[in-house]
PDB file of C-alpha atoms in Angstrom:
ATOM      1  CA  MET A   1      -5.227  25.852  14.937  1.00 47.00           C
ATOM      2  CA  PRO A   2      -3.224  23.549  16.388  1.00 52.00           C
ATOM      3  CA  LYS A   3      -3.612  19.997  16.261  1.00 53.00           C
ATOM      4  CA  TRP A   4      -4.213  19.325  19.901  1.00 55.00           C
ATOM      5  CA  ARG A   5      -6.086  21.810  20.748  1.00 62.00           C
ATOM      6  CA  LEU A   6      -9.517  20.116  20.239  1.00 56.00           C
ATOM      7  CA  LEU A   7      -8.269  17.222  22.319  1.00 49.00           C
ATOM      8  CA  ARG A   8      -7.576  19.522  25.227  1.00 61.00           C
ATOM      9  CA  GLU A   9     -10.350  21.605  25.175  1.00 63.00           C
ATOM     10  CA  GLN A  10     -12.365  18.604  25.172  1.00 49.00           C
ATOM     11  CA  TRP A  11     -10.110  17.120  28.033  1.00 50.00           C
ATOM     12  CA  ILE A  12     -11.556  20.183  30.554  1.00 55.00           C
ATOM     13  CA  ARG A  13     -14.777  19.814  29.451  1.00 54.00           C
ATOM     14  CA  ALA A  14     -14.818  16.380  30.383  1.00 52.00           C
ATOM     15  CA  LYS A  15     -13.058  17.422  33.469  1.00 53.00           C
ATOM     16  CA  TYR A  16     -15.063  20.620  34.492  1.00 49.00           C
ATOM     17  CA  GLU A  17     -18.031  20.928  32.721  1.00 59.00           C
ATOM     18  CA  ARG A  18     -19.293  17.305  32.333  1.00 52.00           C
ATOM     19  CA  GLN A  19     -17.306  16.196  35.699  1.00 59.00           C
ATOM     20  CA  GLU A  20     -16.387  12.758  34.152  1.00 53.00           C
ATOM     21  CA  PHE A  21     -13.938  12.016  36.615  1.00 51.00           C
ATOM     22  CA  THR A  22     -15.823  12.106  39.275  1.00 58.00           C
ATOM     23  CA  HIS A  23     -18.360  10.435  37.765  1.00 52.00           C
ATOM     24  CA  PRO A  24     -17.263   7.704  35.676  1.00 58.00           C
ATOM     25  CA  GLU A  25     -20.694   6.696  34.289  1.00 53.00           C
ATOM     26  CA  ARG A  26     -20.762   9.891  32.336  1.00 54.00           C
ATOM     27  CA  GLN A  27     -17.630   8.885  30.665  1.00 51.00           C
ATOM     28  CA  GLU A  28     -17.736   7.911  26.969  1.00 58.00           C
ATOM     29  CA  PRO A  29     -17.203   4.060  26.731  1.00 56.00           C
ATOM     30  CA  TYR A  30     -14.634   3.476  24.106  1.00 58.00           C
ATOM     31  CA  SER A  31     -14.238   0.173  24.480  1.00 59.00           C
ATOM     32  CA  ALA A  32     -17.183  -1.247  23.898  1.00 68.00           C
ATOM     33  CA  GLY A  33     -16.013  -2.465  20.418  1.00 82.00           C
ATOM     34  CA  TYR A  34     -18.893  -1.192  18.650  1.00 91.00           C
ATOM     35  CA  ARG A  35     -19.539   2.896  17.457  1.00 93.00           C
ATOM     36  CA  GLU A  36     -21.698   4.250  14.655  1.00 94.00           C
ATOM     37  CA  GLY A  37     -22.404   7.770  13.340  1.00 96.00           C
ATOM     38  CA  PHE A  38     -22.269  10.059  10.404  1.00 97.00           C
ATOM     39  CA  LEU A  39     -19.201  12.090   9.566  1.00 98.00           C
ATOM     40  CA  TRP A  40     -18.741  15.079   6.834  1.00 98.00           C
ATOM     41  CA  LYS A  41     -15.995  13.493   4.450  1.00 98.00           C
ATOM     42  CA  ARG A  42     -14.484  14.905   2.211  1.00 97.00           C
ATOM     43  CA  GLY A  43     -15.177  13.706  -1.711  1.00 95.00           C
ATOM     44  CA  ARG A  44     -12.114  12.171  -3.772  1.00 90.00           C
ATOM     45  CA  ASP A  45     -12.709  13.759  -6.959  1.00 86.00           C
ATOM     46  CA  ASN A  46     -15.133  16.642  -6.343  1.00 88.00           C
ATOM     47  CA  GLY A  47     -13.781  18.013  -2.580  1.00 91.00           C
ATOM     48  CA  GLN A  48     -16.987  18.737  -1.738  1.00 95.00           C
ATOM     49  CA  PHE A  49     -17.938  17.401   1.796  1.00 97.00           C
ATOM     50  CA  LEU A  50     -20.802  14.982   2.003  1.00 96.00           C
ATOM     51  CA  SER A  51     -22.354  13.459   5.114  1.00 97.00           C
ATOM     52  CA  ARG A  52     -21.171   9.561   5.319  1.00 97.00           C
ATOM     53  CA  LYS A  53     -22.226   6.757   7.395  1.00 97.00           C
ATOM     54  CA  PHE A  54     -19.411   5.241   9.828  1.00 97.00           C
ATOM     55  CA  VAL A  55     -19.110   1.907  11.147  1.00 97.00           C
ATOM     56  CA  LEU A  56     -16.222   1.023  13.647  1.00 96.00           C
ATOM     57  CA  THR A  57     -16.644  -2.811  14.500  1.00 96.00           C
ATOM     58  CA  GLU A  58     -13.656  -4.354  16.573  1.00 93.00           C
ATOM     59  CA  ARG A  59     -15.316  -8.048  16.136  1.00 93.00           C
ATOM     60  CA  GLU A  60     -14.860  -7.249  12.527  1.00 95.00           C
ATOM     61  CA  GLY A  61     -11.369  -5.477  13.100  1.00 95.00           C
ATOM     62  CA  ALA A  62     -12.227  -2.392  10.498  1.00 97.00           C
ATOM     63  CA  LEU A  63     -13.763   0.928  10.405  1.00 98.00           C
ATOM     64  CA  LYS A  64     -16.408   1.315   7.082  1.00 97.00           C
ATOM     65  CA  TYR A  65     -18.355   3.779   5.729  1.00 97.00           C
ATOM     66  CA  PHE A  66     -21.119   3.963   3.382  1.00 97.00           C
ATOM     67  CA  ASN A  67     -22.063   5.953   0.361  1.00 94.00           C
ATOM     68  CA  ARG A  68     -26.042   5.998   1.694  1.00 90.00           C
ATOM     69  CA  SER A  69     -27.157   5.441   5.050  1.00 85.00           C
ATOM     70  CA  ASP A  70     -29.349   2.245   3.588  1.00 89.00           C
ATOM     71  CA  ALA A  71     -26.602   0.996   1.702  1.00 92.00           C
ATOM     72  CA  LYS A  72     -26.283  -2.518   2.195  1.00 92.00           C
ATOM     73  CA  GLU A  73     -22.449  -2.493   1.209  1.00 96.00           C
ATOM     74  CA  PRO A  74     -19.493  -0.172   2.659  1.00 97.00           C
ATOM     75  CA  LYS A  75     -17.764   2.057  -0.062  1.00 95.00           C
ATOM     76  CA  ALA A  76     -14.979   1.009   1.905  1.00 95.00           C
ATOM     77  CA  ILE A  77     -13.374  -0.814   4.701  1.00 96.00           C
ATOM     78  CA  MET A  78     -10.137   0.272   6.518  1.00 97.00           C
ATOM     79  CA  LYS A  79      -8.846  -2.136   8.356  1.00 97.00           C
ATOM     80  CA  ILE A  80      -7.857  -1.547  12.307  1.00 96.00           C
ATOM     81  CA  GLU A  81      -4.049  -3.056  11.986  1.00 94.00           C
ATOM     82  CA  HIS A  82      -3.202  -0.579   9.460  1.00 93.00           C
ATOM     83  CA  LEU A  83      -5.083   2.464  10.591  1.00 96.00           C
ATOM     84  CA  ASN A  84      -4.073   5.918  11.715  1.00 96.00           C
ATOM     85  CA  ALA A  85      -5.839   8.962  13.146  1.00 96.00           C
ATOM     86  CA  THR A  86      -4.360  12.553  13.480  1.00 95.00           C
ATOM     87  CA  PHE A  87      -6.065  15.781  14.061  1.00 94.00           C
ATOM     88  CA  GLN A  88      -5.484  18.505  10.924  1.00 95.00           C
ATOM     89  CA  PRO A  89      -7.310  21.460  11.345  1.00 94.00           C
ATOM     90  CA  ALA A  90      -5.421  23.299   9.539  1.00 93.00           C
ATOM     91  CA  LYS A  91      -5.064  21.049   6.233  1.00 95.00           C
ATOM     92  CA  ILE A  92      -8.705  20.312   6.163  1.00 95.00           C
ATOM     93  CA  GLY A  93      -9.859  23.744   6.700  1.00 94.00           C
ATOM     94  CA  HIS A  94     -11.973  22.836   9.928  1.00 95.00           C
ATOM     95  CA  PRO A  95     -11.245  23.133  13.560  1.00 93.00           C
ATOM     96  CA  HIS A  96     -12.336  19.421  14.162  1.00 94.00           C
ATOM     97  CA  GLY A  97     -10.871  18.248  10.856  1.00 96.00           C
ATOM     98  CA  LEU A  98      -9.236  14.777  11.100  1.00 96.00           C
ATOM     99  CA  GLN A  99      -7.149  12.737   8.591  1.00 97.00           C
ATOM    100  CA  VAL A 100      -7.682   8.826   8.924  1.00 97.00           C
ATOM    101  CA  THR A 101      -5.315   6.745   6.477  1.00 96.00           C
ATOM    102  CA  TYR A 102      -4.886   2.960   5.966  1.00 96.00           C
ATOM    103  CA  LEU A 103      -3.654   0.689   3.714  1.00 91.00           C
ATOM    104  CA  LYS A 104      -5.195  -0.367   0.070  1.00 89.00           C
ATOM    105  CA  ASP A 105      -3.342  -3.212  -1.474  1.00 85.00           C
ATOM    106  CA  ASN A 106      -0.550  -1.593   0.547  1.00 82.00           C
ATOM    107  CA  SER A 107      -0.549   1.638  -0.816  1.00 88.00           C
ATOM    108  CA  THR A 108      -1.396   4.602   1.506  1.00 93.00           C
ATOM    109  CA  ARG A 109      -4.591   5.736   1.202  1.00 95.00           C
ATOM    110  CA  ASN A 110      -6.120   8.858   2.931  1.00 97.00           C
ATOM    111  CA  ILE A 111      -9.741  10.148   3.960  1.00 97.00           C
ATOM    112  CA  PHE A 112     -10.711  13.375   5.599  1.00 98.00           C
ATOM    113  CA  VAL A 113     -13.457  13.827   8.088  1.00 98.00           C
ATOM    114  CA  TYR A 114     -14.744  16.426  10.673  1.00 98.00           C
ATOM    115  CA  HIS A 115     -18.009  17.006  12.979  1.00 97.00           C
ATOM    116  CA  GLU A 116     -19.265  20.263  13.819  1.00 96.00           C
ATOM    117  CA  ASP A 117     -19.458  19.055  17.813  1.00 92.00           C
ATOM    118  CA  GLY A 118     -15.765  18.893  18.789  1.00 92.00           C
ATOM    119  CA  LYS A 119     -16.782  15.715  21.283  1.00 90.00           C
ATOM    120  CA  GLU A 120     -18.005  13.638  18.831  1.00 92.00           C
ATOM    121  CA  MET A 121     -14.996  13.831  17.136  1.00 92.00           C
ATOM    122  CA  VAL A 122     -12.974  13.220  19.701  1.00 91.00           C
ATOM    123  CA  ASP A 123     -15.033  10.269  20.867  1.00 91.00           C
ATOM    124  CA  TRP A 124     -14.542   9.281  17.552  1.00 95.00           C
ATOM    125  CA  PHE A 125     -10.434   9.768  17.805  1.00 93.00           C
ATOM    126  CA  ASN A 126     -10.852   8.114  21.261  1.00 90.00           C
ATOM    127  CA  ALA A 127     -12.783   4.932  19.931  1.00 92.00           C
ATOM    128  CA  LEU A 128     -10.381   4.588  17.078  1.00 94.00           C
ATOM    129  CA  ARG A 129      -7.446   4.081  19.434  1.00 91.00           C
ATOM    130  CA  ALA A 130      -9.314   2.213  21.661  1.00 90.00           C
ATOM    131  CA  ALA A 131      -9.743  -0.359  19.269  1.00 93.00           C
ATOM    132  CA  ARG A 132      -6.184  -0.076  17.863  1.00 93.00           C
ATOM    133  CA  PHE A 133      -5.459  -1.267  21.269  1.00 90.00           C
ATOM    134  CA  HIS A 134      -7.473  -3.808  21.813  1.00 91.00           C
ATOM    135  CA  TYR A 135      -6.162  -5.050  18.465  1.00 93.00           C
ATOM    136  CA  LEU A 136      -2.334  -4.712  19.463  1.00 93.00           C
ATOM    137  CA  GLN A 137      -2.975  -6.411  22.657  1.00 92.00           C
ATOM    138  CA  VAL A 138      -4.300  -9.351  20.935  1.00 92.00           C
ATOM    139  CA  ALA A 139      -1.125  -9.055  18.081  1.00 91.00           C
ATOM    140  CA  PHE A 140       1.843  -8.529  20.784  1.00 90.00           C
ATOM    141  CA  PRO A 141       0.637 -10.624  23.665  1.00 91.00           C
ATOM    142  CA  GLY A 142       3.742  -9.874  25.505  1.00 91.00           C
ATOM    143  CA  ALA A 143       3.874  -6.800  25.199  1.00 90.00           C
ATOM    144  CA  SER A 144       2.758  -4.131  28.041  1.00 92.00           C
ATOM    145  CA  ASP A 145       0.295  -1.487  28.259  1.00 88.00           C
ATOM    146  CA  ALA A 146       3.005   1.192  27.824  1.00 90.00           C
ATOM    147  CA  ASP A 147       4.971  -0.584  24.907  1.00 89.00           C
ATOM    148  CA  LEU A 148       1.522   0.008  23.098  1.00 90.00           C
ATOM    149  CA  VAL A 149       0.293   3.358  23.519  1.00 87.00           C
ATOM    150  CA  PRO A 150       2.604   4.858  21.228  1.00 87.00           C
ATOM    151  CA  LYS A 151       1.683   2.842  18.556  1.00 88.00           C
ATOM    152  CA  LEU A 152      -2.384   3.748  19.222  1.00 89.00           C
ATOM    153  CA  SER A 153      -2.243   6.789  16.741  1.00 90.00           C
ATOM    154  CA  ARG A 154       0.802   8.591  15.518  1.00 90.00           C
ATOM    155  CA  ASN A 155       1.579  12.100  14.488  1.00 90.00           C
ATOM    156  CA  TYR A 156       3.781  12.667  11.079  1.00 93.00           C
ATOM    157  CA  LEU A 157       6.791  13.100  11.676  1.00 93.00           C
ATOM    158  CA  GLN A 158       7.302  16.043   8.761  1.00 96.00           C
ATOM    159  CA  GLU A 159       5.214  17.729   5.722  1.00 97.00           C
ATOM    160  CA  GLY A 160       5.147  20.592   3.168  1.00 97.00           C
ATOM    161  CA  TYR A 161       6.050  21.581  -0.179  1.00 98.00           C
ATOM    162  CA  MET A 162       9.519  20.106  -1.898  1.00 98.00           C
ATOM    163  CA  GLU A 163      10.045  19.962  -5.315  1.00 98.00           C
ATOM    164  CA  LYS A 164      11.485  16.603  -6.626  1.00 96.00           C
ATOM    165  CA  THR A 165      12.918  15.199 -10.540  1.00 94.00           C
ATOM    166  CA  GLY A 166      11.725  12.222 -11.639  1.00 86.00           C
ATOM    167  CA  PRO A 167      14.279   8.523 -11.407  1.00 81.00           C
ATOM    168  CA  LYS A 168      16.324   9.704 -14.605  1.00 78.00           C
ATOM    169  CA  GLN A 169      17.030  12.923 -12.518  1.00 75.00           C
ATOM    170  CA  THR A 170      16.923  14.615 -16.538  1.00 75.00           C
ATOM    171  CA  GLU A 171      12.657  15.492 -16.047  1.00 82.00           C
ATOM    172  CA  GLY A 172      11.810  19.254 -14.462  1.00 90.00           C
ATOM    173  CA  PHE A 173      11.636  19.600 -10.668  1.00 95.00           C
ATOM    174  CA  ARG A 174       8.014  19.555  -9.857  1.00 96.00           C
ATOM    175  CA  LYS A 175       6.287  21.166  -6.970  1.00 97.00           C
ATOM    176  CA  ARG A 176       4.658  18.434  -4.649  1.00 98.00           C
ATOM    177  CA  TRP A 177       3.217  17.960  -0.823  1.00 98.00           C
ATOM    178  CA  PHE A 178       5.172  15.567   0.976  1.00 98.00           C
ATOM    179  CA  THR A 179       4.416  13.869   3.918  1.00 97.00           C
ATOM    180  CA  MET A 180       6.801  11.937   6.218  1.00 97.00           C
ATOM    181  CA  ASP A 181       4.868   8.929   7.887  1.00 95.00           C
ATOM    182  CA  ASP A 182       7.293   6.719   9.984  1.00 93.00           C
ATOM    183  CA  ARG A 183       9.343   5.025   7.312  1.00 95.00           C
ATOM    184  CA  ARG A 184       7.099   5.899   4.488  1.00 95.00           C
ATOM    185  CA  LEU A 185       8.045   8.976   2.611  1.00 97.00           C
ATOM    186  CA  MET A 186       4.695   9.993   0.278  1.00 96.00           C
ATOM    187  CA  TYR A 187       4.301  12.549  -1.984  1.00 97.00           C
ATOM    188  CA  PHE A 188       0.863  14.251  -3.345  1.00 97.00           C
ATOM    189  CA  LYS A 189      -0.269  16.403  -5.957  1.00 95.00           C
ATOM    190  CA  ASP A 190      -2.226  18.205  -3.307  1.00 95.00           C
ATOM    191  CA  PRO A 191      -1.936  17.955   0.455  1.00 96.00           C
ATOM    192  CA  LEU A 192      -5.840  16.294   0.392  1.00 96.00           C
ATOM    193  CA  ASP A 193      -5.393  13.746  -2.230  1.00 96.00           C
ATOM    194  CA  ALA A 194      -6.854  10.412  -1.341  1.00 95.00           C
ATOM    195  CA  PHE A 195      -3.820   8.708  -2.604  1.00 94.00           C
ATOM    196  CA  ALA A 196      -0.270   9.649  -2.939  1.00 94.00           C
ATOM    197  CA  ARG A 197       1.175   9.642  -6.584  1.00 94.00           C
ATOM    198  CA  GLY A 198       3.850   7.873  -5.188  1.00 94.00           C
ATOM    199  CA  GLU A 199       5.320   6.452  -1.598  1.00 95.00           C
ATOM    200  CA  VAL A 200       9.486   6.202  -1.031  1.00 95.00           C
ATOM    201  CA  PHE A 201      10.527   3.365   1.968  1.00 96.00           C
ATOM    202  CA  ILE A 202      13.595   5.007   3.919  1.00 97.00           C
ATOM    203  CA  GLY A 203      14.537   2.171   5.777  1.00 97.00           C
ATOM    204  CA  SER A 204      18.398   2.663   8.085  1.00 97.00           C
ATOM    205  CA  ARG A 205      21.504   3.276   7.836  1.00 97.00           C
ATOM    206  CA  GLU A 206      22.476  -0.365   8.330  1.00 96.00           C
ATOM    207  CA  SER A 207      20.493  -1.575   5.430  1.00 95.00           C
ATOM    208  CA  GLY A 208      22.079   1.344   2.991  1.00 96.00           C
ATOM    209  CA  TYR A 209      19.912   4.452   3.144  1.00 97.00           C
ATOM    210  CA  THR A 210      21.340   7.688   3.989  1.00 97.00           C
ATOM    211  CA  VAL A 211      20.545  11.465   3.537  1.00 97.00           C
ATOM    212  CA  LEU A 212      22.959  14.040   1.901  1.00 97.00           C
ATOM    213  CA  ASP A 213      22.199  17.819   2.304  1.00 97.00           C
ATOM    214  CA  GLY A 214      22.527  18.942  -1.356  1.00 96.00           C
ATOM    215  CA  LEU A 215      22.013  17.428  -5.014  1.00 96.00           C
ATOM    216  CA  PRO A 216      25.086  16.276  -7.058  1.00 93.00           C
ATOM    217  CA  PRO A 217      26.868  18.759  -9.387  1.00 92.00           C
ATOM    218  CA  SER A 218      25.420  17.307 -12.613  1.00 88.00           C
ATOM    219  CA  THR A 219      21.762  18.280 -11.529  1.00 90.00           C
ATOM    220  CA  GLN A 220      20.069  19.926 -14.452  1.00 87.00           C
ATOM    221  CA  GLY A 221      16.521  22.231 -14.288  1.00 87.00           C
ATOM    222  CA  HIS A 222      15.422  25.089 -12.461  1.00 89.00           C
ATOM    223  CA  HIS A 223      14.687  24.107  -8.989  1.00 94.00           C
ATOM    224  CA  TRP A 224      14.194  25.585  -5.463  1.00 97.00           C
ATOM    225  CA  PRO A 225      18.229  26.120  -3.894  1.00 96.00           C
ATOM    226  CA  HIS A 226      17.847  23.959  -0.391  1.00 97.00           C
ATOM    227  CA  GLY A 227      18.472  20.229  -1.839  1.00 97.00           C
ATOM    228  CA  ILE A 228      18.378  16.963  -0.253  1.00 98.00           C
ATOM    229  CA  THR A 229      19.443  13.628  -1.773  1.00 97.00           C
ATOM    230  CA  ILE A 230      17.872  10.319  -0.229  1.00 97.00           C
ATOM    231  CA  VAL A 231      20.113   7.456  -1.210  1.00 96.00           C
ATOM    232  CA  THR A 232      18.489   3.966  -1.278  1.00 96.00           C
ATOM    233  CA  PRO A 233      19.672   0.538  -2.109  1.00 94.00           C
ATOM    234  CA  GLU A 234      18.125   1.241  -5.675  1.00 91.00           C
ATOM    235  CA  ARG A 235      18.454   4.776  -6.357  1.00 93.00           C
ATOM    236  CA  ARG A 236      18.818   8.160  -5.730  1.00 94.00           C
ATOM    237  CA  PHE A 237      15.730  10.578  -4.633  1.00 95.00           C
ATOM    238  CA  LEU A 238      16.142  14.582  -5.614  1.00 96.00           C
ATOM    239  CA  LEU A 239      14.678  17.091  -3.852  1.00 97.00           C
ATOM    240  CA  ALA A 240      14.860  20.742  -3.063  1.00 97.00           C
ATOM    241  CA  CYS A 241      13.170  22.963  -0.320  1.00 98.00           C
ATOM    242  CA  GLU A 242      12.377  26.746  -1.137  1.00 98.00           C
ATOM    243  CA  THR A 243      14.282  27.782   2.308  1.00 98.00           C
ATOM    244  CA  GLU A 244      16.708  26.369   4.401  1.00 98.00           C
ATOM    245  CA  SER A 245      14.689  26.063   7.440  1.00 98.00           C
ATOM    246  CA  GLU A 246      12.257  23.800   5.563  1.00 98.00           C
ATOM    247  CA  GLN A 247      15.601  21.909   4.485  1.00 98.00           C
ATOM    248  CA  ARG A 248      17.105  21.651   8.075  1.00 98.00           C
ATOM    249  CA  ALA A 249      13.555  20.134   9.089  1.00 98.00           C
ATOM    250  CA  TRP A 250      13.245  17.908   6.556  1.00 98.00           C
ATOM    251  CA  MET A 251      16.584  16.730   7.168  1.00 98.00           C
ATOM    252  CA  GLU A 252      16.271  16.205  10.712  1.00 97.00           C
ATOM    253  CA  ALA A 253      13.108  14.116  10.020  1.00 97.00           C
ATOM    254  CA  PHE A 254      14.918  12.012   7.627  1.00 98.00           C
ATOM    255  CA  ARG A 255      17.841  10.900   9.789  1.00 97.00           C
ATOM    256  CA  LYS A 256      15.992  10.849  12.509  1.00 97.00           C
ATOM    257  CA  VAL A 257      14.424   7.688  10.341  1.00 97.00           C
ATOM    258  CA  VAL A 258      17.794   6.807   9.072  1.00 98.00           C
ATOM    259  CA  ASP A 259      19.705   6.461  12.228  1.00 97.00           C
ATOM    260  CA  ARG A 260      16.759   4.003  13.638  1.00 96.00           C
ATOM    261  CA  PRO A 261      17.440   0.314  13.393  1.00 96.00           C
ATOM    262  CA  MET A 262      14.740  -1.646  11.365  1.00 95.00           C
ATOM    263  CA  LEU A 263      12.485  -3.921  13.333  1.00 90.00           C
ATOM    264  CA  PRO A 264      11.693  -7.141  11.873  1.00 89.00           C
ATOM    265  CA  GLN A 265       8.470  -6.471  10.700  1.00 87.00           C
ATOM    266  CA  GLU A 266       9.619  -3.522   8.399  1.00 91.00           C
ATOM    267  CA  TYR A 267      11.850  -5.468   6.686  1.00 90.00           C
ATOM    268  CA  ALA A 268       8.767  -7.209   5.076  1.00 88.00           C
ATOM    269  CA  VAL A 269       7.760  -3.578   4.071  1.00 87.00           C
ATOM    270  CA  GLU A 270      10.939  -3.120   2.231  1.00 90.00           C
ATOM    271  CA  ALA A 271      10.584  -6.148   0.066  1.00 88.00           C
ATOM    272  CA  HIS A 272       7.420  -5.186  -0.839  1.00 82.00           C
ATOM    273  CA  PHE A 273       8.670  -1.578  -2.002  1.00 83.00           C
ATOM    274  CA  LYS A 274      10.998  -3.311  -3.667  1.00 73.00           C
ATOM    275  CA  HIS A 275       8.985  -5.592  -6.075  1.00 57.00           C
ATOM    276  CA  LYS A 276       6.725  -2.873  -6.587  1.00 58.00           C
ATOM    277  CA  PRO A 277       5.924  -1.974 -10.585  1.00 45.00           C
TER     278      PRO A 277
END
């Protein structure tokens, strides 16, 4: 199922079935600043989806979820500042599947949720975007709405399996699921893992980052035939794709990032990556 089919379907129903366009009072109050309800959330360790209570509160600037409906303390607090939501029906295996990412100790954390009711899931998605919008209005008071809207949520630049080797480049290549999220390249053992096995910051060409077609001639070990070398100021990352078309797609995604000048706040993110243990 395409990622945006659910949004398109609910837009059509809002317009023609619920007639929200001609009756604004029927529209969901996304800007209310508070929302709570139950969503099916995938367990981090066992992969089972269990019903969990979620609370979105703009006053606290956070999305929280609770393992029990009567629990006093949340299991996780996701700051709206660093939160992103994107529909991932194929990955999650449900037509209303939503992937939510946030930063925990400056590392990316994933949670996967869905609701049987498509409207409910779209309402949550829009509520998260509204909360992001209000946060950004405060954080960037001089910015226009047109500047802020693209920052509300983002799709990943590229996702899929590649093979990688370790920093010494003498270890064997291992198959990993890679996600390119803005300037963060993350890799996972499984697409539905909660935490990345590793993250790589990819800066701009002016800062010493580049992407090369192929692998160095000295590369050891068996690997897929279509190589990519990512050069950073600290080291080289060797990756391999199974097909030429996958390699081209990844190269295009990497080059778009490398060709884009870095923003002032991205230098702070880069500095954190350099000081990771």
